[in-house]
Amino acid sequence: MLVVGFPTGALQANCYLIAPGEGEACVIVDPGQDAAEPVAEAIKEHGLTPVAAILTHGHFDHCFAVAPICDGNDIPAWIHPDDRDLLSDPLKGVSAESAAFFGGKLAMREPQEVRELTDQSVLDLAGLSMTVDHTPGHTQGSVTFRCGTQEGGRLLFAGDTLFAGSIGRTDLPGGDVHKMAQSLRTKILTLPDDTVVLPGHGPTTTIGRERVTNPFLAGLEEGSTVPGPLRGL
């Protein structure tokens, strides 16, 4: 399996391309701000053919380039319906301070073809099988994608639900500390320890490492709630 990842934009959000191998069809995960050029370069370098873009949530740093990338390659974008409105109204998902920084304007639009994700659905894309888990908390429509590798490994594209040593903040519009705790408890901590986590920001990690070292996960398996508002990354 081929996984190519790189940070993009001012907020250094991770974009990933995943494919069965070189010269194969691929899926683009979270093409955010300034992602169009590095995505095109990675496609050319590895001889890939994109078939879809999938979004872990609707914040602009994770989907700013989705319309030009999808429309330019005639492929659909997949997003949870609870975050779909952020594709055309990105400032709805940011703080007042961030909106002011952009002068109250941040132009985005939906791609020509948008498909909606549902909890526990399985996407069969590019010869890969990816399970969708709805993980609200950072946003109402946050999701993660689980995928097995040909070598027998397990991958989790975690978006801004889980990071190495932290979790997604819950104090932005659409955030919910109680839903985040529930998502972490029922959708993240139930995964095997050897699951490799590819987060929306920062370095890769594993579920086992985070279970032991991540302070935001402490006590969740015993049913405690997370103190809020959470201000991870």
mmCIF file of N, CA and C in Angstrom, residues 1 7 11 32 39 57 83 87-88 91 108 143 152 157 169 176 198 204 223 229:
data_model
loop_
_atom_site.group_PDB
_atom_site.id
_atom_site.type_symbol
_atom_site.label_atom_id
_atom_site.label_comp_id
_atom_site.label_asym_id
_atom_site.label_seq_id
_atom_site.Cartn_x
_atom_site.Cartn_y
_atom_site.Cartn_z
ATOM 1 N N MET A 1 0.839 -1.195 0.000
ATOM 2 C CA MET A 1 0.000 0.000 0.000
ATOM 3 C C MET A 1 0.878 1.250 0.000
ATOM 4 N N PRO A 7 2.037 18.263 4.985
ATOM 5 C CA PRO A 7 1.262 19.366 5.560
ATOM 6 C C PRO A 7 1.051 20.461 4.538
ATOM 7 N N LEU A 11 -2.028 26.580 8.462
ATOM 8 C CA LEU A 11 -2.251 25.788 9.673
ATOM 9 C C LEU A 11 -1.630 24.401 9.591
ATOM 10 N N GLY A 32 -6.471 20.435 1.759
ATOM 11 C CA GLY A 32 -6.725 21.728 2.378
ATOM 12 C C GLY A 32 -6.085 22.890 1.659
ATOM 13 N N VAL A 39 -0.580 18.036 -4.359
ATOM 14 C CA VAL A 39 -1.374 16.870 -4.749
ATOM 15 C C VAL A 39 -1.076 16.512 -6.202
ATOM 16 N N HIS A 57 -13.582 16.439 7.963
ATOM 17 C CA HIS A 57 -14.511 17.447 8.462
ATOM 18 C C HIS A 57 -14.444 18.663 7.553
ATOM 19 N N ASP A 83 -21.478 18.636 8.163
ATOM 20 C CA ASP A 83 -20.440 19.629 7.858
ATOM 21 C C ASP A 83 -20.508 20.140 6.423
ATOM 22 N N LEU A 87 -18.553 23.807 3.341
ATOM 23 C CA LEU A 87 -17.884 23.867 2.040
ATOM 24 C C LEU A 87 -18.181 25.175 1.310
ATOM 25 N N SER A 88 -19.332 25.756 1.551
ATOM 26 C CA SER A 88 -19.702 27.004 0.894
ATOM 27 C C SER A 88 -19.761 28.185 1.857
ATOM 28 N N LEU A 91 -16.420 30.322 6.994
ATOM 29 C CA LEU A 91 -16.279 31.118 8.213
ATOM 30 C C LEU A 91 -17.264 30.697 9.297
ATOM 31 N N MET A 108 -15.224 30.008 -0.756
ATOM 32 C CA MET A 108 -15.164 28.592 -1.097
ATOM 33 C C MET A 108 -16.483 28.200 -1.743
ATOM 34 N N VAL A 143 -15.539 12.939 10.989
ATOM 35 C CA VAL A 143 -15.486 11.491 10.815
ATOM 36 C C VAL A 143 -14.026 11.049 10.819
ATOM 37 N N GLY A 152 -1.433 -6.398 6.234
ATOM 38 C CA GLY A 152 -2.077 -6.812 7.475
ATOM 39 C C GLY A 152 -2.135 -5.744 8.545
ATOM 40 N N PHE A 157 -7.287 7.311 9.552
ATOM 41 C CA PHE A 157 -7.186 8.715 9.178
ATOM 42 C C PHE A 157 -8.088 9.474 10.145
ATOM 43 N N ARG A 169 -9.735 20.565 19.301
ATOM 44 C CA ARG A 169 -10.378 21.523 20.193
ATOM 45 C C ARG A 169 -11.892 21.476 20.016
ATOM 46 N N ASP A 176 -18.249 20.290 20.599
ATOM 47 C CA ASP A 176 -19.049 19.813 21.730
ATOM 48 C C ASP A 176 -18.181 18.896 22.580
ATOM 49 N N LEU A 198 -3.007 8.393 11.447
ATOM 50 C CA LEU A 198 -2.539 9.483 10.580
ATOM 51 C C LEU A 198 -3.447 10.679 10.850
ATOM 52 N N THR A 204 2.549 11.068 12.865
ATOM 53 C CA THR A 204 1.783 9.838 13.058
ATOM 54 C C THR A 204 2.017 9.290 14.457
ATOM 55 N N GLY A 223 -15.140 5.636 31.774
ATOM 56 C CA GLY A 223 -16.407 6.355 31.707
ATOM 57 C C GLY A 223 -16.384 7.780 32.191
ATOM 58 N N PRO A 229 -13.906 23.672 28.023
ATOM 59 C CA PRO A 229 -13.791 23.265 26.629
ATOM 60 C C PRO A 229 -12.403 22.767 26.288
#
